Amino acid sequence: MSLDESRRAARGSTSSDDSRPAVGGGTSADQPRHAARIGASPDESRPEEGGGKSPDGQPKSLPTATAAVDELRRARAYLLRVAEPPAAALVAFVARHGPIDAAARVRRGDCPPDVLKATEARREYDLVGQDFARAAAAGARLVVPEDDEWPAWPLLALELAARRGVTEAVPPLALWVSGEVALGTAADRAVAVVGARAATEYGEHHAAELSYGLATRGVPVFSGAAYGIDGAAHRGALAAGGVTVAVLGCAVDAGYPAGHVGLLNRIVRNGGAVVSEYPPGTPPARHRFLVRNRLIAALTEGTLVVEAGRRSGARNTAGTASALGKVVMAVPGPVSSGMSVGCHELIRDARATLVSTVDEVLETVGRFGIAEDQAARPKRPTDRLGPEALRAYEALTARSDRSDTEIAAESGLPLRKVRALLPALEIDGFAVRGEAGWRRRRESA
């Protein structure tokens, strides 16, 4: 990607739709496939029924969804609305009782004091039908932990951090997703690129350049869709024809930020996704962006900070990534630039690795096998396996066959992932298919 190309990607000059306001209803060439435009909601073309707002600033009444939604999905949609994320007490309550029983208990107030406190202001606002109607209008779906596409492995980092006492390290109850890409697939080998809203031309250029390079290597780029570095990162990935995912601190149908509604639609239209744990209609708020940052950090293998002031949301994301055991990287900038102070402090304090090229990013993340110099080549055959493939391999034994379900239980990987990995391990000479399952090939260790 040339300097001129990356500048255009960073500034968005190649996309005239980035500054157009969202419009409701109808279709246009700018709409994502099989979806309404993000920012368009059912009430833009019809008068609101009943009127009024709930305590969180959302409409009390909207048209209900016509399609039937399964009980489990409805329960999780209700639970997402009744407590402000990250809602640690509610998440633990759902883990104990299951979403359907937990939702019923919350509705009638039959829950522990900490759950009651978190839900008492909103538990009577049962807007599930309206939520699904608004989501359908925005081309969004609710992805739940019971779905195959749920990013269970990346989000496990939040659960493990919570056990270590990391505050606010709470997995989401569900996620609203607009876009055809399977969320688990997008998060499987992703890098977050984040930074300052008031970015410099230097920062936007490098954010676009690095994101372009990552996308050309098949690495999805996650960011927060904000102005500045986030927008440049999304555009850089789009320019390469790659997958990029925007994780929002508001609803997927909120049309925020207004100047990026077109960008959000381009992301969806070009095979990416727009993601939020906030119910349809939820407006943006500062605290929601900080809560959102934990998802950007958790859903990716590493977080790359391109520009950041001394106190910034990007540094918050980097801190969360570090607490989750993820890789943190930073791009150095001019020593005279206030927008690079945060990056320089992260590097100086050994909280981030200095990177300046795509190869350095991939080498630092260490999972994509990019390093090609002789010294970096694997010394053992299994050194070239990615973390998930290695976990599946280590769950095998050379003495007896194991079924795919046994391997999934031993490795902690989703069954669908294990079933995809085992044939690849066989082709690479690490596993052998037997009569009763799979075993380790002795000479591969």
Short mmCIF file of C-alpha atoms in Angstrom, two decimals:
data_model
loop_
_atom_site.label_atom_id
_atom_site.label_comp_id
_atom_site.label_asym_id
_atom_site.label_seq_id
_atom_site.Cartn_x
_atom_site.Cartn_y
_atom_site.Cartn_z
CA MET A 1 0.00 0.00 0.00
CA SER A 2 1.53 3.31 -1.08
CA LEU A 3 1.74 6.39 1.10
CA ASP A 4 -0.93 8.12 -1.00
CA GLU A 5 -3.22 5.08 -0.82
CA SER A 6 -2.86 4.78 2.94
CA ARG A 7 -3.47 8.50 3.36
CA ARG A 8 -6.68 8.21 1.38
CA ALA A 9 -7.70 5.17 3.42
CA ALA A 10 -6.88 6.95 6.69
CA ARG A 11 -8.81 10.07 5.75
CA GLY A 12 -11.65 8.19 4.09
CA SER A 13 -11.37 10.25 0.92
CA THR A 14 -11.96 7.17 -1.22
CA SER A 15 -15.36 6.60 0.41
CA SER A 16 -17.93 9.28 -0.05
CA ASP A 17 -20.49 7.44 2.08
CA ASP A 18 -18.62 7.94 5.38
CA SER A 19 -20.18 11.30 6.05
CA ARG A 20 -23.72 10.67 4.84
CA PRO A 21 -26.36 10.49 7.56
CA ALA A 22 -28.32 7.28 7.97
CA VAL A 23 -31.73 7.13 6.41
CA GLY A 24 -34.58 4.83 7.33
CA GLY A 25 -36.40 2.42 5.06
CA GLY A 26 -35.93 1.63 1.39
CA THR A 27 -32.84 0.31 -0.30
CA SER A 28 -29.79 1.86 -1.91
CA ALA A 29 -26.51 0.82 -3.47
CA ASP A 30 -24.86 1.72 -0.17
CA GLN A 31 -26.78 -0.86 1.85
CA PRO A 32 -25.16 -4.06 3.09
CA ARG A 33 -26.32 -7.27 1.45
CA HIS A 34 -29.49 -8.75 3.00
CA ALA A 35 -29.62 -6.03 5.64
CA ALA A 36 -31.05 -2.64 6.36
CA ARG A 37 -28.64 0.21 6.86
CA ILE A 38 -27.05 0.59 10.25
CA GLY A 39 -28.56 3.64 11.87
CA ALA A 40 -31.99 2.99 10.40
CA SER A 41 -34.53 1.75 12.93
CA PRO A 42 -38.22 0.82 12.70
CA ASP A 43 -39.39 4.03 14.33
CA GLU A 44 -37.83 6.24 11.65
CA SER A 45 -40.67 5.49 9.24
CA ARG A 46 -43.48 4.88 11.74
CA PRO A 47 -44.73 6.88 14.73
CA GLU A 48 -43.64 5.52 18.08
CA GLU A 49 -46.32 3.52 19.80
CA GLY A 50 -46.99 4.68 23.30
CA GLY A 51 -44.09 7.09 23.46
CA GLY A 52 -41.87 7.76 26.41
CA LYS A 53 -38.41 6.57 27.39
CA SER A 54 -37.10 3.93 29.74
CA PRO A 55 -34.61 4.96 32.46
CA ASP A 56 -31.67 4.18 30.15
CA GLY A 57 -32.90 6.62 27.51
CA GLN A 58 -34.45 4.00 25.22
CA PRO A 59 -37.98 3.90 23.76
CA LYS A 60 -40.55 2.08 25.85
CA SER A 61 -42.56 0.85 22.88
CA LEU A 62 -41.70 -0.18 19.33
CA PRO A 63 -43.23 -2.62 16.83
CA THR A 64 -42.71 -6.20 17.93
CA ALA A 65 -40.84 -8.79 15.85
CA THR A 66 -43.02 -11.01 13.69
CA ALA A 67 -40.62 -13.95 13.44
CA ALA A 68 -40.61 -16.43 16.29
CA VAL A 69 -37.47 -16.35 18.41
CA ASP A 70 -36.46 -19.32 20.52
CA GLU A 71 -36.92 -19.12 24.27
CA LEU A 72 -33.22 -19.25 25.10
CA ARG A 73 -32.40 -16.38 22.75
CA ARG A 74 -35.30 -14.35 24.12
CA ALA A 75 -34.06 -14.95 27.67
CA ARG A 76 -30.57 -13.71 26.86
CA ALA A 77 -31.96 -10.68 25.01
CA TYR A 78 -34.00 -9.78 28.08
CA LEU A 79 -31.01 -10.24 30.39
CA LEU A 80 -28.83 -8.01 28.20
CA ARG A 81 -31.33 -5.20 28.64
CA VAL A 82 -32.10 -5.38 32.35
CA ALA A 83 -28.56 -4.78 33.65
CA GLU A 84 -25.85 -2.42 32.46
CA PRO A 85 -22.79 -4.42 31.32
CA PRO A 86 -20.51 -5.85 32.50
CA ALA A 87 -22.99 -6.97 35.24
CA ALA A 88 -20.75 -9.48 37.01
CA ALA A 89 -23.39 -10.56 39.52
CA LEU A 90 -25.96 -11.23 36.80
CA VAL A 91 -23.48 -13.14 34.62
CA ALA A 92 -22.61 -15.39 37.58
CA PHE A 93 -26.32 -15.86 38.32
CA VAL A 94 -26.96 -16.93 34.71
CA ALA A 95 -24.02 -19.34 34.86
CA ARG A 96 -25.58 -21.01 37.92
CA HIS A 97 -29.20 -21.21 36.76
CA GLY A 98 -29.06 -21.07 32.98
CA PRO A 99 -30.46 -18.14 30.96
CA ILE A 100 -34.12 -19.22 30.86
CA ASP A 101 -34.50 -19.85 34.59
CA ALA A 102 -32.36 -16.81 35.43
CA ALA A 103 -34.54 -14.55 33.27
CA ALA A 104 -37.70 -15.87 34.93
CA ARG A 105 -36.23 -15.29 38.39
CA VAL A 106 -35.13 -11.76 37.52
CA ARG A 107 -38.60 -10.91 36.16
CA ARG A 108 -40.25 -11.84 39.45
CA GLY A 109 -37.46 -10.45 41.64
CA ASP A 110 -36.49 -13.89 42.97
CA CYS A 111 -32.73 -13.41 42.99
CA PRO A 112 -29.85 -12.56 45.36
CA PRO A 113 -29.44 -8.98 46.59
CA ASP A 114 -26.53 -8.17 44.28
CA VAL A 115 -28.49 -9.34 41.22
CA LEU A 116 -31.61 -7.55 42.41
CA LYS A 117 -29.63 -4.33 42.83
CA ALA A 118 -28.20 -4.60 39.30
CA THR A 119 -31.58 -5.27 37.67
CA GLU A 120 -34.24 -3.53 39.77
CA ALA A 121 -34.31 -0.33 37.68
CA ARG A 122 -34.97 -2.12 34.39
CA ARG A 123 -36.39 -5.58 35.10
CA GLU A 124 -39.93 -4.48 34.20
CA TYR A 125 -38.81 -3.23 30.77
CA ASP A 126 -39.32 -6.47 28.88
CA LEU A 127 -38.73 -5.23 25.32
CA VAL A 128 -37.57 -8.47 23.75
CA GLY A 129 -39.96 -8.39 20.80
CA GLN A 130 -39.10 -4.79 20.08
CA ASP A 131 -35.39 -5.50 20.38
CA PHE A 132 -35.60 -8.21 17.73
CA ALA A 133 -37.68 -5.94 15.50
CA ARG A 134 -35.08 -3.18 15.70
CA ALA A 135 -32.28 -5.68 15.17
CA ALA A 136 -34.00 -7.07 12.08
CA ALA A 137 -34.35 -3.55 10.69
CA ALA A 138 -30.59 -3.08 11.14
CA GLY A 139 -29.79 -6.49 9.66
CA ALA A 140 -28.52 -7.71 13.03
CA ARG A 141 -28.84 -11.01 14.88
CA LEU A 142 -28.29 -12.07 18.48
CA VAL A 143 -25.30 -14.39 18.90
CA VAL A 144 -25.42 -16.36 22.15
CA PRO A 145 -22.91 -18.66 23.90
CA GLU A 146 -24.94 -21.67 22.78
CA ASP A 147 -24.30 -20.83 19.09
CA ASP A 148 -21.55 -22.48 17.07
CA GLU A 149 -20.22 -19.07 16.04
CA TRP A 150 -19.81 -17.85 19.62
CA PRO A 151 -16.13 -16.85 20.17
CA ALA A 152 -15.77 -19.10 23.21
CA TRP A 153 -12.01 -19.46 23.12
CA PRO A 154 -11.12 -15.73 22.92
CA LEU A 155 -13.71 -14.80 25.56
CA LEU A 156 -12.38 -17.47 27.92
CA ALA A 157 -9.65 -14.94 28.72
CA LEU A 158 -12.25 -12.82 30.53
CA GLU A 159 -13.38 -15.73 32.70
CA LEU A 160 -9.81 -16.68 33.59
CA ALA A 161 -8.93 -13.07 34.43
CA ALA A 162 -12.01 -12.80 36.63
CA ARG A 163 -10.82 -15.83 38.59
CA ARG A 164 -7.53 -14.01 39.13
CA GLY A 165 -9.44 -11.06 40.58
CA VAL A 166 -9.26 -8.73 37.57
CA THR A 167 -12.02 -6.17 38.06
CA GLU A 168 -14.67 -5.91 35.34
CA ALA A 169 -13.28 -8.96 33.48
CA VAL A 170 -16.75 -10.29 32.75
CA PRO A 171 -17.81 -12.10 29.57
CA PRO A 172 -20.88 -10.78 27.74
CA LEU A 173 -24.21 -12.55 28.10
CA ALA A 174 -24.74 -12.34 24.33
CA LEU A 175 -23.74 -10.09 21.43
CA TRP A 176 -25.78 -8.30 18.81
CA VAL A 177 -24.01 -8.74 15.47
CA SER A 178 -24.63 -7.14 12.08
CA GLY A 179 -22.75 -8.84 9.25
CA GLU A 180 -22.59 -12.24 7.59
CA VAL A 181 -19.19 -13.31 8.92
CA ALA A 182 -19.27 -15.84 11.76
CA LEU A 183 -18.04 -13.97 14.82
CA GLY A 184 -16.01 -16.90 16.12
CA THR A 185 -14.24 -17.18 12.77
CA ALA A 186 -13.42 -13.47 12.67
CA ALA A 187 -12.05 -13.54 16.22
CA ASP A 188 -10.04 -16.71 15.67
CA ARG A 189 -6.87 -14.93 14.47
CA ALA A 190 -7.51 -11.22 14.89
CA VAL A 191 -5.49 -8.17 15.93
CA ALA A 192 -6.96 -5.02 17.46
CA VAL A 193 -5.72 -1.68 16.11
CA VAL A 194 -6.70 1.21 18.37
CA GLY A 195 -5.62 4.76 19.09
CA ALA A 196 -6.46 8.41 19.50
CA ARG A 197 -9.55 10.08 18.09
CA ALA A 198 -7.65 13.33 17.57
CA ALA A 199 -5.02 11.49 15.55
CA THR A 200 -2.29 13.07 13.47
CA GLU A 201 -1.70 12.40 9.79
CA TYR A 202 1.31 10.31 10.84
CA GLY A 203 -0.84 8.15 13.09
CA GLU A 204 -3.67 7.69 10.60
CA HIS A 205 -1.21 6.79 7.85
CA HIS A 206 0.47 4.09 9.93
CA ALA A 207 -2.84 2.75 11.27
CA ALA A 208 -4.12 2.34 7.71
CA GLU A 209 -0.81 0.95 6.45
CA LEU A 210 -0.51 -1.66 9.21
CA SER A 211 -4.18 -2.66 8.97
CA TYR A 212 -3.86 -3.00 5.21
CA GLY A 213 -0.85 -5.27 5.67
CA LEU A 214 -2.57 -7.38 8.31
CA ALA A 215 -5.63 -7.81 6.11
CA THR A 216 -3.52 -8.91 3.14
CA ARG A 217 -2.09 -11.66 5.39
CA GLY A 218 -5.61 -12.83 6.21
CA VAL A 219 -5.66 -11.33 9.71
CA PRO A 220 -8.99 -9.71 10.71
CA VAL A 221 -8.66 -6.20 12.14
CA PHE A 222 -10.82 -5.24 15.13
CA SER A 223 -11.34 -1.67 16.30
CA GLY A 224 -13.94 0.63 17.81
CA ALA A 225 -15.21 2.66 14.81
CA ALA A 226 -14.27 5.97 16.44
CA TYR A 227 -12.85 8.89 14.49
CA GLY A 228 -9.08 9.01 14.06
CA ILE A 229 -7.05 5.81 14.41
CA ASP A 230 -10.04 3.46 14.63
CA GLY A 231 -11.54 4.71 11.39
CA ALA A 232 -8.17 4.58 9.63
CA ALA A 233 -7.70 0.98 10.78
CA HIS A 234 -11.10 -0.10 9.45
CA ARG A 235 -10.49 1.67 6.12
CA GLY A 236 -7.04 0.18 5.72
CA ALA A 237 -8.44 -3.33 6.15
CA LEU A 238 -11.29 -2.59 3.74
CA ALA A 239 -8.83 -1.25 1.15
CA ALA A 240 -7.09 -4.64 1.23
CA GLY A 241 -10.36 -6.50 0.82
CA GLY A 242 -9.96 -7.98 4.29
CA VAL A 243 -12.26 -8.59 7.22
CA THR A 244 -12.66 -5.86 9.80
CA VAL A 245 -14.93 -5.82 12.85
CA ALA A 246 -16.22 -2.75 14.70
CA VAL A 247 -17.07 -3.24 18.38
CA LEU A 248 -19.34 -0.44 19.58
CA GLY A 249 -20.08 1.27 22.88
CA CYS A 250 -23.71 1.72 21.83
CA ALA A 251 -26.32 -0.30 19.95
CA VAL A 252 -25.59 -1.59 16.45
CA ASP A 253 -28.52 0.51 15.20
CA ALA A 254 -27.52 3.72 16.99
CA GLY A 255 -25.91 5.30 13.93
CA TYR A 256 -22.91 6.46 15.97
CA PRO A 257 -20.61 8.12 15.29
CA ALA A 258 -22.76 9.88 12.71
CA GLY A 259 -19.83 10.52 10.39
CA HIS A 260 -19.00 6.81 10.31
CA VAL A 261 -22.45 5.38 9.52
CA GLY A 262 -21.37 4.86 5.92
CA LEU A 263 -18.14 3.22 7.10
CA LEU A 264 -20.08 0.84 9.35
CA ASN A 265 -22.28 -0.14 6.42
CA ARG A 266 -19.22 -0.71 4.24
CA ILE A 267 -17.76 -2.97 6.92
CA VAL A 268 -20.90 -5.11 6.92
CA ARG A 269 -21.28 -5.06 3.14
CA ASN A 270 -17.69 -6.18 2.60
CA GLY A 271 -17.74 -9.27 4.80
CA GLY A 272 -17.01 -7.78 8.22
CA ALA A 273 -19.22 -7.20 11.23
CA VAL A 274 -20.50 -4.58 13.65
CA VAL A 275 -20.80 -5.92 17.20
CA SER A 276 -22.30 -4.71 20.48
CA GLU A 277 -23.48 -6.17 23.76
CA TYR A 278 -25.90 -3.25 24.14
CA PRO A 279 -29.56 -3.78 23.16
CA PRO A 280 -30.98 -2.05 20.06
CA GLY A 281 -31.68 1.61 20.68
CA THR A 282 -29.01 2.03 23.39
CA PRO A 283 -27.36 5.45 22.98
CA PRO A 284 -23.61 6.04 23.31
CA ALA A 285 -22.17 7.00 26.70
CA ARG A 286 -18.61 7.45 27.92
CA HIS A 287 -18.75 4.60 30.42
CA ARG A 288 -20.06 2.27 27.72
CA PHE A 289 -16.99 2.84 25.56
CA LEU A 290 -14.72 1.95 28.46
CA VAL A 291 -16.74 -1.22 29.11
CA ARG A 292 -16.66 -2.00 25.38
CA ASN A 293 -12.86 -1.88 25.38
CA ARG A 294 -12.63 -5.16 27.29
CA LEU A 295 -14.36 -6.90 24.37
CA ILE A 296 -11.93 -5.50 21.81
CA ALA A 297 -9.05 -6.73 23.97
CA ALA A 298 -10.60 -10.14 24.65
CA LEU A 299 -11.73 -10.93 21.11
CA THR A 300 -8.26 -10.49 19.61
CA GLU A 301 -4.86 -12.14 19.94
CA GLY A 302 -3.08 -8.83 20.44
CA THR A 303 -3.76 -5.10 20.74
CA LEU A 304 -1.76 -2.58 18.72
CA VAL A 305 -1.82 1.04 19.91
CA VAL A 306 -0.87 3.44 17.12
CA GLU A 307 -1.33 6.81 18.84
CA ALA A 308 -2.50 7.58 22.37
CA GLY A 309 -2.29 10.46 24.77
CA ARG A 310 -1.20 10.02 28.37
CA ARG A 311 -4.81 9.29 29.35
CA SER A 312 -6.88 7.70 26.62
CA GLY A 313 -9.33 4.94 25.82
CA ALA A 314 -6.66 3.22 23.74
CA ARG A 315 -4.44 2.91 26.80
CA ASN A 316 -7.42 1.52 28.68
CA THR A 317 -7.79 -1.16 26.00
CA ALA A 318 -4.06 -1.91 26.17
CA GLY A 319 -4.23 -2.25 29.95
CA THR A 320 -7.15 -4.64 29.68
CA ALA A 321 -5.36 -6.69 27.02
CA SER A 322 -2.34 -7.00 29.30
CA ALA A 323 -4.52 -8.07 32.23
CA LEU A 324 -6.09 -10.73 30.01
CA GLY A 325 -2.68 -12.11 29.09
CA LYS A 326 -2.88 -10.84 25.52
CA VAL A 327 -0.04 -9.27 23.53
CA VAL A 328 0.25 -5.46 23.68
CA MET A 329 2.15 -3.52 21.01
CA ALA A 330 2.73 0.17 20.34
CA VAL A 331 3.94 2.22 17.40
CA PRO A 332 6.49 4.92 18.34
CA GLY A 333 5.95 8.45 17.13
CA PRO A 334 7.70 11.82 17.11
CA VAL A 335 9.03 12.70 20.56
CA SER A 336 7.40 16.11 20.19
CA SER A 337 3.91 14.70 19.56
CA GLY A 338 1.48 14.65 22.46
CA MET A 339 -0.47 11.97 20.60
CA SER A 340 2.46 9.55 20.97
CA VAL A 341 3.11 10.12 24.68
CA GLY A 342 0.94 7.17 25.68
CA CYS A 343 2.69 4.84 23.23
CA HIS A 344 6.12 5.93 24.43
CA GLU A 345 5.17 5.39 28.07
CA LEU A 346 3.84 1.90 27.32
CA ILE A 347 7.10 1.02 25.57
CA ARG A 348 9.31 2.65 28.22
CA ASP A 349 7.53 0.84 31.05
CA ALA A 350 7.82 -2.51 29.20
CA ARG A 351 4.05 -2.78 28.99
CA ALA A 352 4.10 -2.90 25.19
CA THR A 353 6.44 -4.15 22.49
CA LEU A 354 7.67 -1.57 19.98
CA VAL A 355 6.55 -2.45 16.45
CA SER A 356 6.73 -0.55 13.18
CA THR A 357 5.95 -3.13 10.47
CA VAL A 358 3.37 -5.81 9.79
CA ASP A 359 6.01 -8.54 10.10
CA GLU A 360 6.95 -7.22 13.55
CA VAL A 361 3.29 -7.26 14.60
CA LEU A 362 2.82 -10.85 13.46
CA GLU A 363 6.12 -11.96 14.97
CA THR A 364 5.14 -10.39 18.29
CA VAL A 365 1.71 -11.97 18.30
CA GLY A 366 3.58 -15.17 17.50
CA ARG A 367 0.81 -17.33 16.18
CA PHE A 368 0.84 -16.91 12.43
CA GLY A 369 4.26 -18.37 11.59
CA ILE A 370 5.46 -15.24 9.78
CA ALA A 371 9.07 -15.12 10.97
CA GLU A 372 11.16 -16.62 8.17
CA ASP A 373 14.72 -16.15 9.31
CA GLN A 374 16.63 -19.31 10.14
CA ALA A 375 16.94 -18.56 13.84
CA ALA A 376 13.18 -18.20 14.22
CA ARG A 377 12.29 -21.49 12.55
CA PRO A 378 10.80 -24.21 14.78
CA LYS A 379 13.27 -26.47 16.56
CA ARG A 380 10.59 -29.14 17.21
CA PRO A 381 7.84 -30.23 14.82
CA THR A 382 5.11 -29.11 17.22
CA ASP A 383 6.61 -25.61 17.52
CA ARG A 384 4.92 -24.70 14.26
CA LEU A 385 1.44 -25.50 15.56
CA GLY A 386 -0.85 -22.66 16.57
CA PRO A 387 -2.15 -22.54 20.17
CA GLU A 388 -5.45 -24.30 19.41
CA ALA A 389 -3.85 -27.00 17.24
CA LEU A 390 -1.26 -27.57 19.97
CA ARG A 391 -4.00 -27.92 22.61
CA ALA A 392 -5.80 -30.49 20.46
CA TYR A 393 -2.53 -32.36 19.86
CA GLU A 394 -1.66 -32.39 23.56
CA ALA A 395 -5.10 -33.86 24.32
CA LEU A 396 -4.16 -36.93 22.25
CA THR A 397 -2.27 -39.92 23.62
CA ALA A 398 -0.06 -42.38 21.77
CA ARG A 399 -1.46 -45.32 23.75
CA SER A 400 -5.18 -45.32 22.94
CA ASP A 401 -7.78 -43.73 20.70
CA ARG A 402 -9.82 -40.79 21.94
CA SER A 403 -13.11 -39.56 20.49
CA ASP A 404 -13.49 -35.99 19.30
CA THR A 405 -15.76 -35.24 22.26
CA GLU A 406 -13.11 -36.54 24.68
CA ILE A 407 -10.47 -34.42 22.96
CA ALA A 408 -12.73 -31.36 23.19
CA ALA A 409 -13.28 -31.96 26.90
CA GLU A 410 -9.57 -32.47 27.57
CA SER A 411 -8.40 -29.48 25.52
CA GLY A 412 -11.21 -27.10 26.44
CA LEU A 413 -11.76 -26.31 22.76
CA PRO A 414 -15.22 -26.17 21.14
CA LEU A 415 -16.19 -29.48 19.53
CA ARG A 416 -16.56 -27.87 16.09
CA LYS A 417 -13.00 -26.51 16.36
CA VAL A 418 -11.64 -29.92 17.38
CA ARG A 419 -13.38 -31.57 14.44
CA ALA A 420 -11.75 -29.06 12.10
CA LEU A 421 -8.28 -29.40 13.66
CA LEU A 422 -7.98 -33.19 13.79
CA PRO A 423 -7.92 -33.84 10.01
CA ALA A 424 -5.33 -31.07 9.64
CA LEU A 425 -3.19 -32.65 12.36
CA GLU A 426 -3.49 -35.96 10.51
CA ILE A 427 -2.38 -34.40 7.21
CA ASP A 428 0.59 -32.75 8.94
CA GLY A 429 1.63 -36.07 10.49
CA PHE A 430 0.73 -35.31 14.10
CA ALA A 431 -2.36 -37.52 14.52
CA VAL A 432 -3.64 -40.89 13.34
CA ARG A 433 -7.28 -41.83 12.90
CA GLY A 434 -8.08 -45.18 14.53
CA GLU A 435 -11.14 -47.39 14.84
CA ALA A 436 -12.30 -45.75 18.07
CA GLY A 437 -11.09 -42.22 17.52
CA TRP A 438 -7.78 -40.39 17.28
CA ARG A 439 -4.33 -40.95 18.72
CA ARG A 440 -0.98 -39.17 18.65
CA ARG A 441 1.57 -40.25 16.03
CA ARG A 442 4.59 -41.29 18.11
CA GLU A 443 7.31 -39.81 15.94
CA SER A 444 5.65 -36.37 15.80
CA ALA A 445 6.50 -35.31 19.38
#
